[in-house]
């Protein structure tokens, strides 16, 4: 039987010319509209946002980067199938890959004593993952070389693009101050003298 109205004739008895005719209506097969795969998070690999089905083709249902996507589903046999929501036109299915959420703290440079070099903080990741060689970098504001009253602030910076996000939407940061380098003065020479009423003015070297 085909989809639509079908006329069926049934003989009442073998060899008899008596028969009856009735109609049977065959409905199209109802196909559920595909839905998005929920909970996708960026992992550096291609992911499927809408699953394939027996009765339809899909396009734009895979992606790699954190973003919003739109897949299109098309019925393979529009004569005999239709969407469960009605109709046979192509349908679109929005889906998405969420950014990987990172969290952590900015750690102080190993030595904050002034030495003429820039002081470099480090980032300690406490949650989330990084993929394909991506790394969190540190951005500085203020003076991280010289001794200043204001000091400097080190702020963690996500890899470029939209594949990562901070857990609370705020980049971890910390403030530090470069401390003065202690100066040790050494004096050489004969530091002993018998009092004779004159000032002592002999110093061979100090440094």
PDB file of C-alpha atoms in Angstrom:
ATOM      1  CA  UNK A   1       0.000   0.000   0.000  1.00  0.00           C
ATOM      2  CA  UNK A   2       1.121   3.517  -0.782  1.00  0.00           C
ATOM      3  CA  UNK A   3       0.822   6.633   1.292  1.00  0.00           C
ATOM      4  CA  UNK A   4      -2.611   8.161   0.665  1.00  0.00           C
ATOM      5  CA  UNK A   5      -6.018   6.626  -0.173  1.00  0.00           C
ATOM      6  CA  UNK A   6      -5.918   3.030  -1.426  1.00  0.00           C
ATOM      7  CA  UNK A   7      -8.912   1.092  -2.824  1.00  0.00           C
ATOM      8  CA  UNK A   8      -8.983  -2.581  -1.876  1.00  0.00           C
ATOM      9  CA  UNK A   9     -11.360  -5.147  -3.410  1.00  0.00           C
ATOM     10  CA  UNK A  10     -11.975  -8.398  -1.531  1.00  0.00           C
ATOM     11  CA  UNK A  11     -13.752 -11.447  -3.025  1.00  0.00           C
ATOM     12  CA  UNK A  12     -16.192 -12.925  -0.578  1.00  0.00           C
ATOM     13  CA  UNK A  13     -15.729 -16.560  -1.757  1.00  0.00           C
ATOM     14  CA  UNK A  14     -13.457 -18.353  -4.145  1.00  0.00           C
ATOM     15  CA  UNK A  15     -15.118 -18.710  -7.549  1.00  0.00           C
ATOM     16  CA  UNK A  16     -17.805 -16.232  -6.606  1.00  0.00           C
ATOM     17  CA  UNK A  17     -18.262 -12.976  -8.384  1.00  0.00           C
ATOM     18  CA  UNK A  18     -19.442 -11.347  -5.203  1.00  0.00           C
ATOM     19  CA  UNK A  19     -16.942  -8.884  -3.759  1.00  0.00           C
ATOM     20  CA  UNK A  20     -16.697  -5.831  -1.587  1.00  0.00           C
ATOM     21  CA  UNK A  21     -14.597  -2.762  -1.961  1.00  0.00           C
ATOM     22  CA  UNK A  22     -13.283  -0.465   0.745  1.00  0.00           C
ATOM     23  CA  UNK A  23     -10.656   2.213   1.064  1.00  0.00           C
ATOM     24  CA  UNK A  24      -7.571   2.282   3.284  1.00  0.00           C
ATOM     25  CA  UNK A  25      -5.735   5.489   3.981  1.00  0.00           C
ATOM     26  CA  UNK A  26      -2.019   5.095   4.664  1.00  0.00           C
ATOM     27  CA  UNK A  27      -0.457   7.973   6.543  1.00  0.00           C
ATOM     28  CA  UNK A  28       3.112   9.127   6.139  1.00  0.00           C
ATOM     29  CA  UNK A  29       5.648   7.907   8.673  1.00  0.00           C
ATOM     30  CA  UNK A  30       6.129  10.585  11.335  1.00  0.00           C
ATOM     31  CA  UNK A  31       9.824  11.305  11.954  1.00  0.00           C
ATOM     32  CA  UNK A  32      10.852  13.078  15.139  1.00  0.00           C
ATOM     33  CA  UNK A  33      12.777  16.297  14.586  1.00  0.00           C
ATOM     34  CA  UNK A  34      16.362  15.753  15.801  1.00  0.00           C
ATOM     35  CA  UNK A  35      17.524  17.717  18.833  1.00  0.00           C
ATOM     36  CA  UNK A  36      20.873  19.072  19.961  1.00  0.00           C
ATOM     37  CA  UNK A  37      23.343  17.080  22.028  1.00  0.00           C
ATOM     38  CA  UNK A  38      23.369  18.996  25.308  1.00  0.00           C
ATOM     39  CA  UNK A  39      26.364  19.763  27.512  1.00  0.00           C
ATOM     40  CA  UNK A  40      29.133  19.985  24.913  1.00  0.00           C
ATOM     41  CA  UNK A  41      32.252  21.756  26.190  1.00  0.00           C
ATOM     42  CA  UNK A  42      35.349  22.685  24.182  1.00  0.00           C
ATOM     43  CA  UNK A  43      37.936  19.890  24.272  1.00  0.00           C
ATOM     44  CA  UNK A  44      40.125  20.702  21.284  1.00  0.00           C
ATOM     45  CA  UNK A  45      38.500  17.993  19.132  1.00  0.00           C
ATOM     46  CA  UNK A  46      35.622  17.797  16.651  1.00  0.00           C
ATOM     47  CA  UNK A  47      32.296  17.128  18.375  1.00  0.00           C
ATOM     48  CA  UNK A  48      28.836  16.174  17.132  1.00  0.00           C
ATOM     49  CA  UNK A  49      26.062  18.567  18.092  1.00  0.00           C
ATOM     50  CA  UNK A  50      23.128  16.685  16.491  1.00  0.00           C
ATOM     51  CA  UNK A  51      22.923  12.913  16.033  1.00  0.00           C
ATOM     52  CA  UNK A  52      22.149  11.292  12.683  1.00  0.00           C
ATOM     53  CA  UNK A  53      18.900   9.403  12.087  1.00  0.00           C
ATOM     54  CA  UNK A  54      17.596   6.718   9.752  1.00  0.00           C
ATOM     55  CA  UNK A  55      15.167   8.922   7.845  1.00  0.00           C
ATOM     56  CA  UNK A  56      17.021  12.209   7.394  1.00  0.00           C
ATOM     57  CA  UNK A  57      20.299  13.726   6.305  1.00  0.00           C
ATOM     58  CA  UNK A  58      22.203  16.239   8.427  1.00  0.00           C
ATOM     59  CA  UNK A  59      24.566  19.073   7.580  1.00  0.00           C
ATOM     60  CA  UNK A  60      26.580  21.402   9.829  1.00  0.00           C
ATOM     61  CA  UNK A  61      26.116  19.094  12.804  1.00  0.00           C
ATOM     62  CA  UNK A  62      29.784  18.950  13.840  1.00  0.00           C
ATOM     63  CA  UNK A  63      32.186  21.576  15.146  1.00  0.00           C
ATOM     64  CA  UNK A  64      35.423  22.010  17.071  1.00  0.00           C
ATOM     65  CA  UNK A  65      35.486  25.479  18.584  1.00  0.00           C
ATOM     66  CA  UNK A  66      33.336  27.007  21.323  1.00  0.00           C
ATOM     67  CA  UNK A  67      30.527  28.731  19.428  1.00  0.00           C
ATOM     68  CA  UNK A  68      26.855  28.635  18.480  1.00  0.00           C
ATOM     69  CA  UNK A  69      26.020  26.460  15.471  1.00  0.00           C
ATOM     70  CA  UNK A  70      22.959  25.631  13.349  1.00  0.00           C
ATOM     71  CA  UNK A  71      22.455  22.174  11.855  1.00  0.00           C
ATOM     72  CA  UNK A  72      20.016  21.412   9.015  1.00  0.00           C
ATOM     73  CA  UNK A  73      17.976  18.195   8.746  1.00  0.00           C
ATOM     74  CA  UNK A  74      16.433  17.046   5.451  1.00  0.00           C
ATOM     75  CA  UNK A  75      14.030  14.121   5.063  1.00  0.00           C
ATOM     76  CA  UNK A  76      15.354  11.375   2.781  1.00  0.00           C
ATOM     77  CA  UNK A  77      11.892  10.402   1.485  1.00  0.00           C
ATOM     78  CA  UNK A  78       9.500  13.323   1.496  1.00  0.00           C
ATOM     79  CA  UNK A  79       6.810  11.299  -0.301  1.00  0.00           C
ATOM     80  CA  UNK A  80       6.426   8.754   2.468  1.00  0.00           C
ATOM     81  CA  UNK A  81       7.704  10.533   5.585  1.00  0.00           C
ATOM     82  CA  UNK A  82       7.047  13.813   7.317  1.00  0.00           C
ATOM     83  CA  UNK A  83       8.211  15.515  10.476  1.00  0.00           C
ATOM     84  CA  UNK A  84       6.289  14.706  13.636  1.00  0.00           C
ATOM     85  CA  UNK A  85       5.670  18.437  13.927  1.00  0.00           C
ATOM     86  CA  UNK A  86       4.117  18.435  10.455  1.00  0.00           C
ATOM     87  CA  UNK A  87       5.438  19.201   6.991  1.00  0.00           C
ATOM     88  CA  UNK A  88       8.420  18.003   5.012  1.00  0.00           C
ATOM     89  CA  UNK A  89      10.492  21.162   4.701  1.00  0.00           C
ATOM     90  CA  UNK A  90      14.048  21.124   5.980  1.00  0.00           C
ATOM     91  CA  UNK A  91      14.356  22.003   9.666  1.00  0.00           C
ATOM     92  CA  UNK A  92      17.161  23.790  11.498  1.00  0.00           C
ATOM     93  CA  UNK A  93      18.477  22.788  14.910  1.00  0.00           C
ATOM     94  CA  UNK A  94      20.525  25.281  16.962  1.00  0.00           C
ATOM     95  CA  UNK A  95      23.318  23.724  19.020  1.00  0.00           C
ATOM     96  CA  UNK A  96      26.450  24.928  20.744  1.00  0.00           C
ATOM     97  CA  UNK A  97      29.842  24.114  22.250  1.00  0.00           C
ATOM     98  CA  UNK A  98      30.497  25.960  25.515  1.00  0.00           C
ATOM     99  CA  UNK A  99      33.934  27.348  26.458  1.00  0.00           C
ATOM    100  CA  UNK A 100      36.170  25.324  28.760  1.00  0.00           C
ATOM    101  CA  UNK A 101      36.013  26.958  32.192  1.00  0.00           C
ATOM    102  CA  UNK A 102      39.344  27.680  33.887  1.00  0.00           C
ATOM    103  CA  UNK A 103      40.186  28.811  37.389  1.00  0.00           C
ATOM    104  CA  UNK A 104      43.393  29.363  39.329  1.00  0.00           C
ATOM    105  CA  UNK A 105      45.603  31.816  41.167  1.00  0.00           C
ATOM    106  CA  UNK A 106      48.471  34.126  40.265  1.00  0.00           C
ATOM    107  CA  UNK A 107      51.591  33.241  42.239  1.00  0.00           C
ATOM    108  CA  UNK A 108      54.269  35.715  43.297  1.00  0.00           C
ATOM    109  CA  UNK A 109      57.665  35.812  41.556  1.00  0.00           C
ATOM    110  CA  UNK A 110      60.239  33.639  43.296  1.00  0.00           C
ATOM    111  CA  UNK A 111      62.246  36.707  44.313  1.00  0.00           C
ATOM    112  CA  UNK A 112      60.889  40.229  44.598  1.00  0.00           C
ATOM    113  CA  UNK A 113      64.203  41.803  45.567  1.00  0.00           C
ATOM    114  CA  UNK A 114      65.372  44.423  43.081  1.00  0.00           C
ATOM    115  CA  UNK A 115      68.006  43.129  40.665  1.00  0.00           C
ATOM    116  CA  UNK A 116      67.345  45.188  37.539  1.00  0.00           C
ATOM    117  CA  UNK A 117      65.270  42.458  35.874  1.00  0.00           C
ATOM    118  CA  UNK A 118      61.510  42.205  35.360  1.00  0.00           C
ATOM    119  CA  UNK A 119      59.769  40.164  38.029  1.00  0.00           C
ATOM    120  CA  UNK A 120      57.604  37.422  36.506  1.00  0.00           C
ATOM    121  CA  UNK A 121      54.594  35.914  38.256  1.00  0.00           C
ATOM    122  CA  UNK A 122      53.176  32.483  37.357  1.00  0.00           C
ATOM    123  CA  UNK A 123      49.671  31.069  36.979  1.00  0.00           C
ATOM    124  CA  UNK A 124      48.610  28.028  38.989  1.00  0.00           C
ATOM    125  CA  UNK A 125      45.618  26.363  37.305  1.00  0.00           C
ATOM    126  CA  UNK A 126      43.252  24.718  39.796  1.00  0.00           C
ATOM    127  CA  UNK A 127      40.399  23.640  37.488  1.00  0.00           C
ATOM    128  CA  UNK A 128      39.721  23.157  33.788  1.00  0.00           C
ATOM    129  CA  UNK A 129      41.978  21.911  31.016  1.00  0.00           C
ATOM    130  CA  UNK A 130      44.058  23.453  28.226  1.00  0.00           C
ATOM    131  CA  UNK A 131      44.331  21.843  24.800  1.00  0.00           C
ATOM    132  CA  UNK A 132      46.517  21.878  21.694  1.00  0.00           C
ATOM    133  CA  UNK A 133      49.370  23.763  23.307  1.00  0.00           C
ATOM    134  CA  UNK A 134      47.200  26.616  24.595  1.00  0.00           C
ATOM    135  CA  UNK A 135      48.541  28.437  27.653  1.00  0.00           C
ATOM    136  CA  UNK A 136      47.487  31.099  30.135  1.00  0.00           C
ATOM    137  CA  UNK A 137      49.822  34.091  30.028  1.00  0.00           C
ATOM    138  CA  UNK A 138      50.477  36.913  32.504  1.00  0.00           C
ATOM    139  CA  UNK A 139      49.931  40.606  31.757  1.00  0.00           C
ATOM    140  CA  UNK A 140      51.522  43.292  33.940  1.00  0.00           C
ATOM    141  CA  UNK A 141      50.405  46.761  34.914  1.00  0.00           C
ATOM    142  CA  UNK A 142      52.677  49.035  36.914  1.00  0.00           C
ATOM    143  CA  UNK A 143      56.440  48.677  37.317  1.00  0.00           C
ATOM    144  CA  UNK A 144      57.626  45.106  37.810  1.00  0.00           C
ATOM    145  CA  UNK A 145      61.322  46.074  37.539  1.00  0.00           C
ATOM    146  CA  UNK A 146      61.946  48.962  39.913  1.00  0.00           C
ATOM    147  CA  UNK A 147      61.151  49.690  43.522  1.00  0.00           C
ATOM    148  CA  UNK A 148      57.982  51.805  43.615  1.00  0.00           C
ATOM    149  CA  UNK A 149      55.396  52.561  46.239  1.00  0.00           C
ATOM    150  CA  UNK A 150      52.550  51.448  43.954  1.00  0.00           C
ATOM    151  CA  UNK A 151      54.159  48.142  42.947  1.00  0.00           C
ATOM    152  CA  UNK A 152      52.637  46.174  40.084  1.00  0.00           C
ATOM    153  CA  UNK A 153      49.691  43.915  39.307  1.00  0.00           C
ATOM    154  CA  UNK A 154      49.934  40.600  37.467  1.00  0.00           C
ATOM    155  CA  UNK A 155      46.759  39.427  35.703  1.00  0.00           C
ATOM    156  CA  UNK A 156      46.154  36.030  34.090  1.00  0.00           C
ATOM    157  CA  UNK A 157      45.145  36.183  30.404  1.00  0.00           C
ATOM    158  CA  UNK A 158      43.210  33.438  28.593  1.00  0.00           C
ATOM    159  CA  UNK A 159      44.413  32.046  25.247  1.00  0.00           C
ATOM    160  CA  UNK A 160      43.094  34.070  22.303  1.00  0.00           C
ATOM    161  CA  UNK A 161      39.656  33.216  20.943  1.00  0.00           C
ATOM    162  CA  UNK A 162      36.447  32.125  22.636  1.00  0.00           C
ATOM    163  CA  UNK A 163      37.379  28.580  23.629  1.00  0.00           C
ATOM    164  CA  UNK A 164      38.052  29.370  27.290  1.00  0.00           C
ATOM    165  CA  UNK A 165      36.342  31.374  30.037  1.00  0.00           C
ATOM    166  CA  UNK A 166      37.080  32.194  33.671  1.00  0.00           C
ATOM    167  CA  UNK A 167      34.987  30.373  36.244  1.00  0.00           C
ATOM    168  CA  UNK A 168      33.522  33.563  37.691  1.00  0.00           C
ATOM    169  CA  UNK A 169      34.030  35.726  34.590  1.00  0.00           C
ATOM    170  CA  UNK A 170      36.866  37.511  36.390  1.00  0.00           C
ATOM    171  CA  UNK A 171      40.529  37.008  35.518  1.00  0.00           C
ATOM    172  CA  UNK A 172      42.688  36.017  38.512  1.00  0.00           C
ATOM    173  CA  UNK A 173      45.173  38.711  39.512  1.00  0.00           C
ATOM    174  CA  UNK A 174      47.498  39.676  42.345  1.00  0.00           C
ATOM    175  CA  UNK A 175      49.571  42.713  43.304  1.00  0.00           C
ATOM    176  CA  UNK A 176      53.211  42.726  44.353  1.00  0.00           C
ATOM    177  CA  UNK A 177      55.957  45.203  45.214  1.00  0.00           C
ATOM    178  CA  UNK A 178      59.631  45.072  44.262  1.00  0.00           C
ATOM    179  CA  UNK A 179      61.689  45.448  47.429  1.00  0.00           C
ATOM    180  CA  UNK A 180      65.012  47.322  47.727  1.00  0.00           C
ATOM    181  CA  UNK A 181      68.206  45.349  47.462  1.00  0.00           C
ATOM    182  CA  UNK A 182      70.108  45.389  50.756  1.00  0.00           C
ATOM    183  CA  UNK A 183      73.510  47.113  50.479  1.00  0.00           C
ATOM    184  CA  UNK A 184      76.360  45.704  52.567  1.00  0.00           C
ATOM    185  CA  UNK A 185      79.184  48.138  53.275  1.00  0.00           C
ATOM    186  CA  UNK A 186      82.589  46.673  53.931  1.00  0.00           C
ATOM    187  CA  UNK A 187      85.453  48.677  55.472  1.00  0.00           C
ATOM    188  CA  UNK A 188      89.065  47.549  55.280  1.00  0.00           C
ATOM    189  CA  UNK A 189      92.182  48.836  56.886  1.00  0.00           C
ATOM    190  CA  UNK A 190      93.363  49.261  60.448  1.00  0.00           C
ATOM    191  CA  UNK A 191      90.256  50.073  62.426  1.00  0.00           C
ATOM    192  CA  UNK A 192      92.112  50.312  65.730  1.00  0.00           C
ATOM    193  CA  UNK A 193      93.637  53.600  66.826  1.00  0.00           C
ATOM    194  CA  UNK A 194      94.807  55.025  70.073  1.00  0.00           C
ATOM    195  CA  UNK A 195      93.094  58.218  70.964  1.00  0.00           C
ATOM    196  CA  UNK A 196      95.226  61.224  70.131  1.00  0.00           C
ATOM    197  CA  UNK A 197      92.615  63.928  69.829  1.00  0.00           C
ATOM    198  CA  UNK A 198      92.483  63.766  66.022  1.00  0.00           C
ATOM    199  CA  UNK A 199      89.659  62.562  63.807  1.00  0.00           C
ATOM    200  CA  UNK A 200      89.984  59.177  62.156  1.00  0.00           C
ATOM    201  CA  UNK A 201      89.807  59.681  58.387  1.00  0.00           C
ATOM    202  CA  UNK A 202      91.404  56.571  56.962  1.00  0.00           C
ATOM    203  CA  UNK A 203      89.196  54.228  55.009  1.00  0.00           C
ATOM    204  CA  UNK A 204      90.928  52.083  52.393  1.00  0.00           C
ATOM    205  CA  UNK A 205      87.741  50.803  50.662  1.00  0.00           C
ATOM    206  CA  UNK A 206      84.029  50.559  51.061  1.00  0.00           C
ATOM    207  CA  UNK A 207      81.592  48.754  48.818  1.00  0.00           C
TER     208      UNK A 207
END
